[in-house]
């Protein structure tokens, strides 16, 4: 099947790209594996006019609106392979089909790799978060714990006192130096250096410590590592190092180092959000469209 643009990943970034291309009446296929990064959270915050909405509801409404454009197809599948097959031709394969297009947009997001503490995964997006702007307000200025994963956790520890009384749980992952201790003290952060055995608790997380004591919190934060999918590497796109993981380098039109391949959303930035993914996606859609004309 031949398209103007293939979009690999059909969440906030990919659907925003598709919308711009749909409005230019271009033939687009969005192929989506359905594993949105925020699928663990029941509400999404900070996206203007949709603050507090269910993430799945935002996507469902976007899909309904895109369904009104005759030139857009949305398929449920995982793109396994992407390659350049001609001067202006890209081919992607899913388990069941092959698609070709003149442009390709990578919008596959990233996967979070969480600290290996029992009880973290089940609470991810419910009472353990990474982004205070997304989920800090709802903790109502309560007790906040940070599960440190390394020196980068200093960043969360310095920010979070604006959202509640903050404890930095080092868990053996790093030792703040004298200057960092002074900065933390200035922000009123308590340091806890006992090792953690697991997280328990229902709606409010409880940190169980190695010496048998436990600490209850309104919510916990931790810095995940992020993993981008293999497609950018298969195509030879330049990757950049971010604080949490590698991401695809793009120009101001979201074009990667490979002409004709665009990338948007979390896969193409050091740190992302719904708002930023939608903005990047809109630009990738416009960028891909313009590149079909101004060659
Ligand atoms: C727990 C949690 C809560 C969050 N809460 C908020 C919040 O409240 N507000 C906010 O602004 N941000 C929030 N975020 C961040 C937000 O989820 C991301 O910034 C946003 O989802 C990025 O959108 P995206 O379209 O780039 O990627 P995603 O939403 O992750 O979507 C990528 C899509 O591409 C698909 N895909 C991946 N690879 C392929 C492939 N090879 N073939 C086909 N499809 C593929 C995936 O399955 C997925 O459907 C949260 C993140 C987490 C982890």
CSV table of C-alpha atoms and ligand atoms in Angstrom, one decimal:
chain,number,residue,atom,x,y,z
A,1,UNK,CA,0.0,0.0,0.0
A,2,UNK,CA,1.4,3.4,-1.0
A,3,UNK,CA,0.9,6.5,1.2
A,4,UNK,CA,2.2,10.1,1.3
A,5,UNK,CA,3.1,9.6,5.0
A,6,UNK,CA,3.4,6.7,7.4
A,7,UNK,CA,3.1,7.6,11.0
A,8,UNK,CA,4.5,5.0,13.4
A,9,UNK,CA,2.8,5.6,16.8
A,10,UNK,CA,-0.7,6.9,17.1
A,11,UNK,CA,-0.9,8.7,20.4
A,12,UNK,CA,-0.7,12.4,21.2
A,13,UNK,CA,2.2,13.2,18.9
A,14,UNK,CA,1.3,10.8,16.1
A,15,UNK,CA,-2.4,11.8,15.9
A,16,UNK,CA,-1.5,15.5,16.1
A,17,UNK,CA,0.8,15.0,13.0
A,18,UNK,CA,-1.9,13.0,11.2
A,19,UNK,CA,-4.4,15.9,11.8
A,20,UNK,CA,-2.3,18.5,10.0
A,21,UNK,CA,-1.7,16.1,7.1
A,22,UNK,CA,-5.4,15.1,7.0
A,23,UNK,CA,-6.3,18.8,6.7
A,24,UNK,CA,-4.0,19.0,3.7
A,25,UNK,CA,-5.9,16.0,2.2
A,26,UNK,CA,-2.7,13.9,2.2
A,27,UNK,CA,-3.0,10.1,2.3
A,28,UNK,CA,-1.8,9.0,5.7
A,29,UNK,CA,-1.6,5.7,7.6
A,30,UNK,CA,-1.2,5.8,11.4
A,31,UNK,CA,0.1,2.5,12.8
A,32,UNK,CA,-0.3,2.3,16.5
A,33,UNK,CA,0.7,-0.5,19.0
A,34,UNK,CA,-1.6,1.0,21.7
A,35,UNK,CA,0.9,1.3,24.6
A,36,UNK,CA,0.7,5.0,25.5
A,37,UNK,CA,3.3,6.0,28.1
A,38,UNK,CA,0.6,7.4,30.5
A,39,UNK,CA,-1.7,4.4,30.2
A,40,UNK,CA,-1.0,3.7,33.9
A,41,UNK,CA,-2.6,7.0,35.1
A,42,UNK,CA,-6.3,7.5,35.4
A,43,UNK,CA,-6.1,11.3,34.8
A,44,UNK,CA,-3.9,13.6,32.7
A,45,UNK,CA,-3.1,17.1,33.9
A,46,UNK,CA,-1.6,20.2,32.4
A,47,UNK,CA,-3.0,20.0,28.8
A,48,UNK,CA,-4.9,23.2,28.3
A,49,UNK,CA,-8.7,22.7,28.2
A,50,UNK,CA,-8.3,19.0,29.0
A,51,UNK,CA,-6.9,19.3,32.5
A,52,UNK,CA,-8.0,16.2,34.6
A,53,UNK,CA,-9.3,14.3,31.6
A,54,UNK,CA,-8.8,10.5,31.2
A,55,UNK,CA,-5.8,10.1,28.9
A,56,UNK,CA,-7.6,7.3,26.9
A,57,UNK,CA,-10.6,9.6,26.5
A,58,UNK,CA,-8.5,12.4,24.9
A,59,UNK,CA,-7.1,9.8,22.4
A,60,UNK,CA,-10.5,8.3,21.7
A,61,UNK,CA,-11.9,11.7,20.9
A,62,UNK,CA,-8.9,12.5,18.7
A,63,UNK,CA,-9.5,9.3,16.8
A,64,UNK,CA,-13.2,10.0,16.2
A,65,UNK,CA,-12.3,13.5,14.9
A,66,UNK,CA,-9.6,12.0,12.6
A,67,UNK,CA,-12.1,9.4,11.4
A,68,UNK,CA,-14.0,12.2,9.6
A,69,UNK,CA,-11.1,12.7,7.2
A,70,UNK,CA,-11.3,10.3,4.3
A,71,UNK,CA,-7.5,10.2,3.6
A,72,UNK,CA,-6.5,9.0,7.0
A,73,UNK,CA,-6.3,5.3,8.1
A,74,UNK,CA,-5.6,4.2,11.7
A,75,UNK,CA,-4.4,0.7,12.2
A,76,UNK,CA,-3.6,-1.3,15.3
A,77,UNK,CA,-0.2,-2.9,14.9
A,78,UNK,CA,3.4,-2.7,15.8
A,79,UNK,CA,5.9,-1.5,13.2
A,80,UNK,CA,8.7,-4.0,13.4
A,81,UNK,CA,11.0,-2.7,10.8
A,82,UNK,CA,11.5,0.6,9.0
A,83,UNK,CA,13.9,1.3,6.1
A,84,UNK,CA,14.6,3.6,3.2
A,85,UNK,CA,13.8,1.7,0.0
A,86,UNK,CA,14.2,4.5,-2.6
A,87,UNK,CA,15.2,8.1,-3.1
A,88,UNK,CA,11.8,9.2,-1.7
A,89,UNK,CA,10.4,5.9,-0.4
A,90,UNK,CA,10.2,4.4,3.0
A,91,UNK,CA,8.9,0.9,3.7
A,92,UNK,CA,7.7,-0.3,7.1
A,93,UNK,CA,6.6,-3.8,8.0
A,94,UNK,CA,4.1,-5.0,10.7
A,95,UNK,CA,3.6,-8.6,11.5
A,96,UNK,CA,0.9,-8.8,8.8
A,97,UNK,CA,1.6,-6.2,6.1
A,98,UNK,CA,4.1,-3.9,4.4
A,99,UNK,CA,3.4,-0.2,3.7
A,100,UNK,CA,5.4,2.3,1.6
A,101,UNK,CA,5.3,6.1,1.7
A,102,UNK,CA,7.3,9.1,0.6
A,103,UNK,CA,7.7,10.4,4.2
A,104,UNK,CA,7.9,8.7,7.6
A,105,UNK,CA,7.0,10.2,11.0
A,106,UNK,CA,8.3,8.4,14.1
A,107,UNK,CA,6.0,9.0,17.0
A,108,UNK,CA,6.5,5.9,19.1
A,109,UNK,CA,7.2,7.6,22.4
A,110,UNK,CA,9.4,5.9,25.0
A,111,UNK,CA,9.2,3.2,27.6
A,112,UNK,CA,9.9,3.9,31.3
A,113,UNK,CA,12.4,1.7,33.1
A,114,UNK,CA,11.6,1.9,36.8
A,115,UNK,CA,13.8,1.3,39.8
A,116,UNK,CA,13.8,-2.4,40.8
A,117,UNK,CA,12.0,-2.0,44.1
A,118,UNK,CA,9.1,-4.4,44.7
A,119,UNK,CA,5.8,-2.6,44.6
A,120,UNK,CA,6.9,0.2,42.3
A,121,UNK,CA,5.5,-1.1,39.0
A,122,UNK,CA,2.0,-1.7,40.4
A,123,UNK,CA,1.8,1.8,41.8
A,124,UNK,CA,3.3,3.6,38.7
A,125,UNK,CA,1.0,6.4,37.6
A,126,UNK,CA,-1.4,5.8,40.6
A,127,UNK,CA,0.7,6.8,43.7
A,128,UNK,CA,4.2,6.8,42.2
A,129,UNK,CA,5.0,9.4,39.5
A,130,UNK,CA,7.9,11.1,37.7
A,131,UNK,CA,6.5,14.5,36.8
A,132,UNK,CA,5.4,16.9,39.6
A,133,UNK,CA,3.6,19.2,37.1
A,134,UNK,CA,1.4,16.3,36.0
A,135,UNK,CA,0.5,14.8,39.4
A,136,UNK,CA,2.0,16.9,42.2
A,137,UNK,CA,-1.0,19.2,42.8
A,138,UNK,CA,-3.4,16.4,43.7
A,139,UNK,CA,-1.2,15.4,46.6
A,140,UNK,CA,-2.6,18.4,48.4
A,141,UNK,CA,0.7,19.6,49.9
A,142,UNK,CA,1.0,16.3,51.8
A,143,UNK,CA,4.1,14.2,52.6
A,144,UNK,CA,6.1,13.5,49.4
A,145,UNK,CA,8.9,10.9,49.1
A,146,UNK,CA,11.4,10.7,46.3
A,147,UNK,CA,12.8,7.3,45.5
A,148,UNK,CA,16.3,8.3,44.4
A,149,UNK,CA,17.8,6.5,41.4
A,150,UNK,CA,21.1,8.5,41.1
A,151,UNK,CA,22.4,12.1,41.3
A,152,UNK,CA,19.7,13.3,38.9
A,153,UNK,CA,17.2,12.7,41.7
A,154,UNK,CA,18.6,16.0,43.2
A,155,UNK,CA,16.5,17.7,40.5
A,156,UNK,CA,13.3,16.2,41.8
A,157,UNK,CA,14.3,16.8,45.4
A,158,UNK,CA,14.9,20.5,44.7
A,159,UNK,CA,11.6,20.9,42.9
A,160,UNK,CA,9.2,19.0,45.0
A,161,UNK,CA,9.0,21.1,48.2
A,162,UNK,CA,6.7,23.4,46.1
A,163,UNK,CA,4.2,20.5,46.2
A,164,UNK,CA,4.6,19.2,49.8
A,165,UNK,CA,6.9,18.3,52.7
A,166,UNK,CA,9.6,16.4,50.9
A,167,UNK,CA,11.8,13.4,52.0
A,168,UNK,CA,14.6,12.3,49.7
A,169,UNK,CA,15.0,8.5,50.1
A,170,UNK,CA,18.6,7.8,48.9
A,171,UNK,CA,18.3,4.0,49.0
A,172,UNK,CA,22.0,3.7,48.4
A,173,UNK,CA,21.8,5.2,44.9
A,174,UNK,CA,24.0,8.3,45.5
A,175,UNK,CA,25.5,10.3,48.3
A,176,UNK,CA,24.9,14.1,48.2
A,177,UNK,CA,28.0,16.1,48.6
A,178,UNK,CA,28.3,19.0,51.1
A,179,UNK,CA,27.0,21.6,48.6
A,180,UNK,CA,24.0,19.4,47.6
A,181,UNK,CA,23.2,18.8,51.3
A,182,UNK,CA,23.2,22.6,51.9
A,183,UNK,CA,20.9,23.1,48.9
A,184,UNK,CA,18.5,20.4,50.1
A,185,UNK,CA,18.5,21.9,53.6
A,186,UNK,CA,17.7,25.3,52.2
A,187,UNK,CA,14.6,23.8,50.5
A,188,UNK,CA,13.6,22.0,53.7
A,189,UNK,CA,14.2,18.5,52.3
A,190,UNK,CA,14.6,15.6,54.8
A,191,UNK,CA,17.2,13.0,53.9
A,192,UNK,CA,16.5,9.3,54.6
A,193,UNK,CA,19.5,7.0,54.0
A,194,UNK,CA,18.1,3.6,55.2
A,195,UNK,CA,17.7,1.0,52.5
A,196,UNK,CA,14.2,0.3,51.1
A,197,UNK,CA,12.9,-3.2,50.9
A,198,UNK,CA,9.5,-2.6,49.2
A,199,UNK,CA,6.6,-0.3,48.7
A,200,UNK,CA,3.2,-1.3,50.0
A,201,UNK,CA,0.0,0.5,50.8
A,202,UNK,CA,-3.2,0.9,48.9
A,203,UNK,CA,-4.1,4.5,47.7
A,204,UNK,CA,-1.2,6.0,49.8
A,205,UNK,CA,2.2,4.5,49.4
A,206,UNK,CA,4.2,3.1,52.3
A,207,UNK,CA,7.9,2.8,52.1
A,208,UNK,CA,9.1,-0.3,54.0
A,209,UNK,CA,12.7,0.1,55.2
A,210,UNK,CA,15.4,-2.6,55.8
A,211,UNK,CA,15.3,-2.1,59.6
A,212,UNK,CA,11.6,-2.9,59.8
A,213,UNK,CA,10.4,0.7,60.1
A,214,UNK,CA,8.0,2.1,57.5
A,215,UNK,CA,7.2,5.6,56.3
A,216,UNK,CA,3.8,6.6,54.9
A,217,UNK,CA,3.5,9.2,52.1
A,218,UNK,CA,0.8,11.0,50.1
A,219,UNK,CA,2.7,10.2,47.0
A,220,UNK,CA,6.1,9.1,45.7
A,221,UNK,CA,8.2,10.4,42.8
A,222,UNK,CA,11.1,8.7,41.0
A,223,UNK,CA,13.2,9.4,38.0
A,224,UNK,CA,12.7,6.6,35.4
A,225,UNK,CA,15.2,5.8,32.6
A,226,UNK,CA,13.6,6.0,29.2
A,227,UNK,CA,14.0,3.7,26.3
A,228,UNK,CA,13.2,4.7,22.7
A,229,UNK,CA,12.1,1.9,20.2
A,230,UNK,CA,14.4,0.5,17.5
A,231,UNK,CA,13.0,2.3,14.4
A,232,UNK,CA,15.2,5.4,14.5
A,233,UNK,CA,18.3,3.2,14.8
A,234,UNK,CA,17.2,1.0,11.9
A,235,UNK,CA,16.9,4.1,9.7
A,236,UNK,CA,20.2,5.5,10.9
A,237,UNK,CA,18.8,8.6,12.5
A,238,UNK,CA,21.2,10.6,14.8
A,239,UNK,CA,20.4,10.0,18.5
A,240,UNK,CA,21.2,12.4,21.3
A,241,UNK,CA,21.9,11.7,25.0
A,242,UNK,CA,19.3,13.0,27.4
A,243,UNK,CA,19.4,12.9,31.2
A,244,UNK,CA,17.0,9.9,31.2
A,245,UNK,CA,17.9,8.2,28.0
A,246,UNK,CA,18.6,8.6,24.3
A,247,UNK,CA,16.2,10.5,22.0
A,248,UNK,CA,16.1,11.3,18.3
A,249,UNK,CA,17.7,14.6,17.2
A,250,UNK,CA,15.4,16.8,15.1
A,251,UNK,CA,15.5,20.2,13.4
A,252,UNK,CA,12.9,23.0,13.8
A,253,UNK,CA,10.5,21.1,11.5
A,254,UNK,CA,11.0,17.9,13.5
A,255,UNK,CA,13.0,16.4,10.6
A,256,UNK,CA,15.7,13.9,11.8
A,257,UNK,CA,19.2,13.6,10.4
A,258,UNK,CA,17.7,11.3,7.6
A,259,UNK,CA,15.9,13.5,5.0
A,260,UNK,CA,12.2,12.5,4.8
A,261,UNK,CA,12.1,11.0,8.3
A,262,UNK,CA,10.5,13.1,11.0
A,263,UNK,CA,10.2,12.4,14.7
A,264,UNK,CA,7.9,13.9,17.3
A,265,UNK,CA,6.8,13.6,20.9
A,266,UNK,CA,8.7,11.9,23.7
A,267,UNK,CA,10.9,9.9,21.2
A,268,UNK,CA,12.3,13.2,20.0
A,269,UNK,CA,12.9,15.2,23.2
A,270,UNK,CA,14.8,14.9,26.4
A,271,UNK,CA,11.6,15.2,28.5
A,272,UNK,CA,8.1,15.3,27.3
A,273,UNK,CA,4.4,15.9,28.1
A,274,UNK,CA,1.1,15.7,26.4
A,275,UNK,CA,1.2,19.4,25.4
A,276,UNK,CA,4.7,19.1,24.0
A,277,UNK,CA,3.9,15.9,22.1
A,278,UNK,CA,0.9,17.5,20.5
A,279,UNK,CA,2.9,20.6,19.6
A,280,UNK,CA,5.8,18.5,18.2
A,281,UNK,CA,3.3,16.3,16.3
A,282,UNK,CA,1.6,19.3,14.7
A,283,UNK,CA,5.0,20.6,13.6
A,284,UNK,CA,6.1,17.2,12.2
A,285,UNK,CA,2.8,17.0,10.2
A,286,UNK,CA,3.4,20.4,8.8
A,287,UNK,CA,7.1,19.7,8.2
A,288,UNK,CA,6.4,16.4,6.4
A,289,UNK,CA,3.7,18.1,4.3
A,290,UNK,CA,6.0,21.0,3.3
A,291,UNK,CA,8.8,18.7,2.4
A,292,UNK,CA,6.6,16.9,-0.1
A,293,UNK,CA,6.2,20.3,-1.9
A,294,UNK,CA,9.4,22.2,-1.3
A,295,UNK,CA,11.8,19.5,-2.2
B,1,LIG,C1,2.6,7.5,34.6
B,1,LIG,C2,2.6,8.7,33.7
B,1,LIG,C3,1.7,9.8,33.8
B,1,LIG,C4,1.8,10.9,33.0
B,1,LIG,N1,1.0,11.9,33.2
B,1,LIG,C5,1.0,13.0,32.4
B,1,LIG,C6,0.1,14.1,32.6
B,1,LIG,O1,-0.7,14.1,33.5
B,1,LIG,N2,0.3,15.2,31.8
B,1,LIG,C7,1.2,15.2,30.8
B,1,LIG,O2,1.2,16.2,30.1
B,1,LIG,N3,2.0,14.2,30.6
B,1,LIG,C8,2.0,13.1,31.3
B,1,LIG,N4,2.8,12.0,31.1
B,1,LIG,C9,3.7,12.1,30.0
B,1,LIG,C10,3.0,11.7,28.7
B,1,LIG,O3,2.4,10.4,28.9
B,1,LIG,C11,3.9,11.7,27.5
B,1,LIG,O4,4.7,12.8,27.4
B,1,LIG,C12,3.1,11.5,26.2
B,1,LIG,O5,2.3,10.3,26.3
B,1,LIG,C13,3.9,11.5,25.0
B,1,LIG,O6,3.1,11.3,23.8
B,1,LIG,P1,3.7,10.5,22.6
B,1,LIG,O7,2.7,10.5,21.6
B,1,LIG,O8,5.1,11.0,22.2
B,1,LIG,O9,4.0,9.0,23.1
B,1,LIG,P2,3.0,8.0,23.7
B,1,LIG,O10,1.8,8.6,24.3
B,1,LIG,O11,3.8,7.1,24.7
B,1,LIG,O12,2.5,7.1,22.5
B,1,LIG,C14,3.4,6.4,21.7
B,1,LIG,C15,2.5,5.4,20.9
B,1,LIG,O13,3.3,4.8,19.9
B,1,LIG,C16,3.1,3.4,19.9
B,1,LIG,N5,4.3,2.7,19.4
B,1,LIG,C17,5.6,2.7,19.9
B,1,LIG,N6,6.4,2.0,19.0
B,1,LIG,C18,5.6,1.6,18.0
B,1,LIG,C19,5.9,0.9,16.8
B,1,LIG,N7,7.1,0.4,16.5
B,1,LIG,N8,4.8,0.7,15.9
B,1,LIG,C20,3.6,1.2,16.2
B,1,LIG,N9,3.3,1.9,17.3
B,1,LIG,C21,4.3,2.1,18.2
B,1,LIG,C22,2.9,3.1,21.4
B,1,LIG,O14,2.3,1.8,21.6
B,1,LIG,C23,2.0,4.3,21.8
B,1,LIG,O15,0.7,4.0,21.5
B,1,LIG,C24,2.8,10.9,32.0
B,1,LIG,C25,3.7,9.9,31.8
B,1,LIG,C26,3.6,8.8,32.7
B,1,LIG,C27,4.6,7.7,32.5
